[in-house]
Tab-separated table of N, CA and C in Angstrom:
chain	number	residue	atom	x	y	z
A	1	MET	N	-104.066	-115.531	66.684
A	1	MET	CA	-105.027	-115.247	67.642
A	1	MET	C	-105.652	-113.890	67.511
A	2	GLN	N	-106.899	-113.896	67.430
A	2	GLN	CA	-107.656	-112.522	67.285
A	2	GLN	C	-108.096	-112.138	68.619
A	3	PHE	N	-108.105	-110.733	68.800
A	3	PHE	CA	-108.477	-110.165	70.026
A	3	PHE	C	-109.908	-109.383	69.828
A	4	ASP	N	-110.770	-109.465	70.762
A	4	ASP	CA	-112.005	-108.807	70.703
A	4	ASP	C	-111.839	-107.360	70.897
A	5	SER	N	-110.979	-106.836	71.645
A	5	SER	CA	-110.800	-105.432	71.873
A	5	SER	C	-109.431	-105.154	72.186
A	6	PHE	N	-109.070	-103.806	72.162
A	6	PHE	CA	-107.728	-103.354	72.399
A	6	PHE	C	-107.246	-103.724	73.727
A	7	GLN	N	-108.092	-103.711	74.669
A	7	GLN	CA	-107.786	-104.063	76.115
A	7	GLN	C	-107.407	-105.563	76.169
A	8	ASP	N	-108.067	-106.377	75.311
A	8	ASP	CA	-107.642	-107.831	75.301
A	8	ASP	C	-106.330	-107.972	74.645
A	9	PHE	N	-106.068	-107.211	73.655
A	9	PHE	CA	-104.768	-107.145	73.045
A	9	PHE	C	-103.661	-106.811	74.099
A	10	LEU	N	-103.857	-105.723	74.791
A	10	LEU	CA	-102.902	-105.332	75.848
A	10	LEU	C	-102.681	-106.367	76.948
A	11	ASN	N	-103.816	-107.076	77.233
A	11	ASN	CA	-103.801	-108.074	78.277
A	11	ASN	C	-103.044	-109.453	77.747
A	12	MET	N	-103.037	-109.621	76.439
A	12	MET	CA	-102.433	-110.832	75.862
A	12	MET	C	-102.806	-112.116	76.485
A	13	GLY	N	-104.057	-112.249	76.715
A	13	GLY	CA	-104.591	-113.553	77.246
A	13	GLY	C	-104.064	-113.919	78.591
A	14	GLY	N	-103.776	-112.887	79.383
A	14	GLY	CA	-103.257	-113.155	80.759
A	14	GLY	C	-101.744	-113.193	80.894
A	15	TYR	N	-101.039	-113.068	79.768
A	15	TYR	CA	-99.492	-113.065	79.780
A	15	TYR	C	-98.969	-111.806	79.362
A	16	ALA	N	-99.625	-110.663	79.794
A	16	ALA	CA	-99.235	-109.337	79.346
A	16	ALA	C	-97.863	-109.032	79.917
A	17	ILE	N	-97.664	-109.267	81.177
A	17	ILE	CA	-96.389	-108.890	81.795
A	17	ILE	C	-95.184	-109.514	81.114
A	18	TYR	N	-95.262	-110.820	80.808
A	18	TYR	CA	-94.197	-111.527	80.142
A	18	TYR	C	-94.028	-110.992	78.704
A	19	VAL	N	-95.087	-110.821	77.992
A	19	VAL	CA	-95.000	-110.400	76.610
A	19	VAL	C	-94.409	-108.972	76.517
A	20	TRP	N	-94.937	-107.954	77.256
A	20	TRP	CA	-94.513	-106.637	77.186
A	20	TRP	C	-93.099	-106.462	77.747
A	21	VAL	N	-92.771	-107.211	78.773
A	21	VAL	CA	-91.400	-107.074	79.257
A	21	VAL	C	-90.452	-107.689	78.294
A	22	SER	N	-90.724	-108.735	77.562
A	22	SER	CA	-89.823	-109.296	76.607
A	22	SER	C	-89.699	-108.342	75.482
A	23	TYR	N	-90.739	-107.712	74.995
A	23	TYR	CA	-90.676	-106.733	73.999
A	23	TYR	C	-89.776	-105.537	74.400
A	24	GLY	N	-90.017	-105.096	75.638
A	24	GLY	CA	-89.140	-104.017	76.202
A	24	GLY	C	-87.628	-104.307	76.225
A	25	ILE	N	-87.399	-105.527	76.729
A	25	ILE	CA	-85.941	-105.918	76.782
A	25	ILE	C	-85.361	-106.082	75.347
A	26	THR	N	-86.130	-106.679	74.373
A	26	THR	CA	-85.635	-106.842	73.016
A	26	THR	C	-85.328	-105.406	72.475
A	27	PHE	N	-86.398	-104.592	72.391
A	27	PHE	CA	-86.152	-103.223	71.872
A	27	PHE	C	-85.107	-102.404	72.578
A	28	GLY	N	-85.028	-102.534	73.926
A	28	GLY	CA	-84.025	-101.795	74.682
A	28	GLY	C	-82.646	-102.330	74.246
A	29	SER	N	-82.483	-103.648	74.108
A	29	SER	CA	-81.150	-104.205	73.816
A	29	SER	C	-80.819	-103.753	72.329
A	30	LEU	N	-81.717	-103.781	71.446
A	30	LEU	CA	-81.425	-103.288	70.097
A	30	LEU	C	-81.018	-101.874	70.044
A	31	ALA	N	-81.685	-101.036	70.862
A	31	ALA	CA	-81.320	-99.524	70.934
A	31	ALA	C	-79.866	-99.383	71.406
A	32	ILE	N	-79.601	-100.123	72.519
A	32	ILE	CA	-78.235	-100.076	73.034
A	32	ILE	C	-77.196	-100.525	72.060
A	33	LEU	N	-77.499	-101.623	71.326
A	33	LEU	CA	-76.597	-102.162	70.389
A	33	LEU	C	-76.343	-101.204	69.227
A	34	ILE	N	-77.363	-100.554	68.772
A	34	ILE	CA	-77.207	-99.425	67.702
A	34	ILE	C	-76.413	-98.337	68.188
A	35	TYR	N	-76.701	-97.866	69.365
A	35	TYR	CA	-75.962	-96.704	69.919
A	35	TYR	C	-74.488	-97.116	70.075
A	36	ALA	N	-74.163	-98.258	70.666
A	36	ALA	CA	-72.782	-98.660	70.794
A	36	ALA	C	-72.116	-98.854	69.502
A	37	SER	N	-72.771	-99.363	68.492
A	37	SER	CA	-72.125	-99.625	67.209
A	37	SER	C	-71.814	-98.254	66.549
A	38	ALA	N	-72.705	-97.284	66.642
A	38	ALA	CA	-72.528	-96.035	66.018
A	38	ALA	C	-71.429	-95.239	66.752
A	39	THR	N	-71.320	-95.379	68.025
A	39	THR	CA	-70.235	-94.728	68.845
A	39	THR	C	-68.895	-95.348	68.520
A	40	LYS	N	-68.858	-96.625	68.385
A	40	LYS	CA	-67.567	-97.373	68.081
A	40	LYS	C	-67.206	-97.005	66.667
A	41	GLU	N	-68.090	-96.910	65.755
A	41	GLU	CA	-67.755	-96.563	64.399
A	41	GLU	C	-67.097	-95.190	64.430
A	42	ASN	N	-67.655	-94.239	65.068
A	42	ASN	CA	-67.092	-92.860	65.070
A	42	ASN	C	-65.680	-92.860	65.668
A	43	LYS	N	-65.524	-93.660	66.732
A	43	LYS	CA	-64.126	-93.721	67.304
A	43	LYS	C	-63.098	-94.403	66.301
A	44	VAL	N	-63.587	-95.380	65.668
A	44	VAL	CA	-62.589	-95.991	64.711
A	44	VAL	C	-62.272	-95.118	63.543
A	45	LEU	N	-63.305	-94.430	62.988
A	45	LEU	CA	-63.048	-93.477	61.905
A	45	LEU	C	-62.050	-92.442	62.355
A	46	LYS	N	-62.309	-91.899	63.555
A	46	LYS	CA	-61.423	-90.879	64.055
A	46	LYS	C	-60.032	-91.286	64.225
A	47	ASN	N	-59.846	-92.464	64.800
A	47	ASN	CA	-58.487	-93.053	64.898
A	47	ASN	C	-57.804	-93.337	63.565
A	48	ILE	N	-58.526	-93.782	62.635
A	48	ILE	CA	-58.037	-93.941	61.255
A	48	ILE	C	-57.515	-92.675	60.686
A	49	THR	N	-58.330	-91.565	60.794
A	49	THR	CA	-57.930	-90.262	60.319
A	49	THR	C	-56.748	-89.775	61.071
A	50	LEU	N	-56.657	-89.899	62.338
A	50	LEU	CA	-55.386	-89.480	63.026
A	50	LEU	C	-54.173	-90.232	62.735
A	51	LYS	N	-54.324	-91.548	62.511
A	51	LYS	CA	-53.152	-92.325	62.056
A	51	LYS	C	-52.671	-91.936	60.628
A	52	HIS	N	-53.643	-91.760	59.717
A	52	HIS	CA	-53.302	-91.328	58.441
A	52	HIS	C	-52.551	-89.924	58.449
A	53	ASN	N	-53.144	-89.061	59.238
A	53	ASN	CA	-52.456	-87.744	59.272
A	53	ASN	C	-51.051	-87.769	59.861
A	54	ARG	N	-50.978	-88.617	60.808
A	54	ARG	CA	-49.522	-88.871	61.507
A	54	ARG	C	-48.600	-89.436	60.446
A	55	GLU	N	-49.064	-90.482	59.671
A	55	GLU	CA	-48.236	-91.168	58.650
A	55	GLU	C	-47.821	-90.006	57.558
A	56	GLN	N	-48.735	-89.172	57.168
A	56	GLN	CA	-48.443	-88.124	56.129
A	56	GLN	C	-47.335	-87.209	56.779
A	57	ARG	N	-47.428	-86.796	58.049
A	57	ARG	CA	-46.517	-85.914	58.605
A	57	ARG	C	-45.095	-86.635	58.665
A	58	ILE	N	-45.146	-87.861	58.982
A	58	ILE	CA	-43.846	-88.620	59.087
A	58	ILE	C	-43.180	-88.717	57.707
A	59	LYS	N	-44.011	-89.057	56.722
A	59	LYS	CA	-43.441	-89.059	55.265
A	59	LYS	C	-42.924	-87.733	54.847
A	60	ALA	N	-43.670	-86.612	55.138
A	60	ALA	CA	-43.210	-85.376	54.823
A	60	ALA	C	-41.965	-84.935	55.555
A	61	SER	N	-41.768	-85.370	56.712
A	61	SER	CA	-40.482	-85.103	57.476
A	61	SER	C	-39.396	-85.823	56.889
A	62	ARG	N	-39.565	-87.131	56.520
A	62	ARG	CA	-38.480	-87.914	55.919
A	62	ARG	C	-38.132	-87.256	54.561
A	63	ARG	N	-39.048	-86.825	53.803
A	63	ARG	CA	-38.734	-86.278	52.442
A	63	ARG	C	-37.930	-84.988	52.716
A	64	ALA	N	-38.257	-84.247	53.709
A	64	ALA	CA	-37.571	-82.931	53.969
A	64	ALA	C	-36.101	-83.240	54.440
A	65	LYS	N	-35.927	-84.334	55.166
A	65	LYS	CA	-34.531	-84.572	55.535
A	65	LYS	C	-33.698	-85.154	54.432
A	66	ASN	N	-34.295	-85.815	53.522
A	66	ASN	CA	-33.568	-86.398	52.382
A	66	ASN	C	-33.329	-85.461	51.250
A	67	GLU	N	-33.928	-84.239	51.265
A	67	GLU	CA	-33.748	-83.261	50.181
A	67	GLU	C	-32.420	-82.519	50.381
A	68	PRO	N	-31.597	-82.496	49.353
A	68	PRO	CA	-30.295	-81.751	49.466
A	68	PRO	C	-30.611	-80.241	49.620
A	69	GLU	N	-29.791	-79.627	50.506
A	69	GLU	CA	-29.856	-78.106	50.701
A	69	GLU	C	-29.175	-77.428	49.529
A	70	THR	N	-29.768	-76.256	49.210
A	70	THR	CA	-29.270	-75.511	48.064
A	70	THR	C	-28.514	-74.310	48.550
């Protein structure tokens, strides 16, 4: 469908409210999804790092206990 003017494009043949609200909901949902995914990824990476550091401390502690004293 070709529009004669920019105003006709914005009007969308009389269905502007439905078209622009649907675009808004779609892009808003995508923005929320991207933000939530990025936030969750940071939390997961932080938890992995904390668990890895904890495991390293436990291993070091066990090695220290098993070493004979001189």
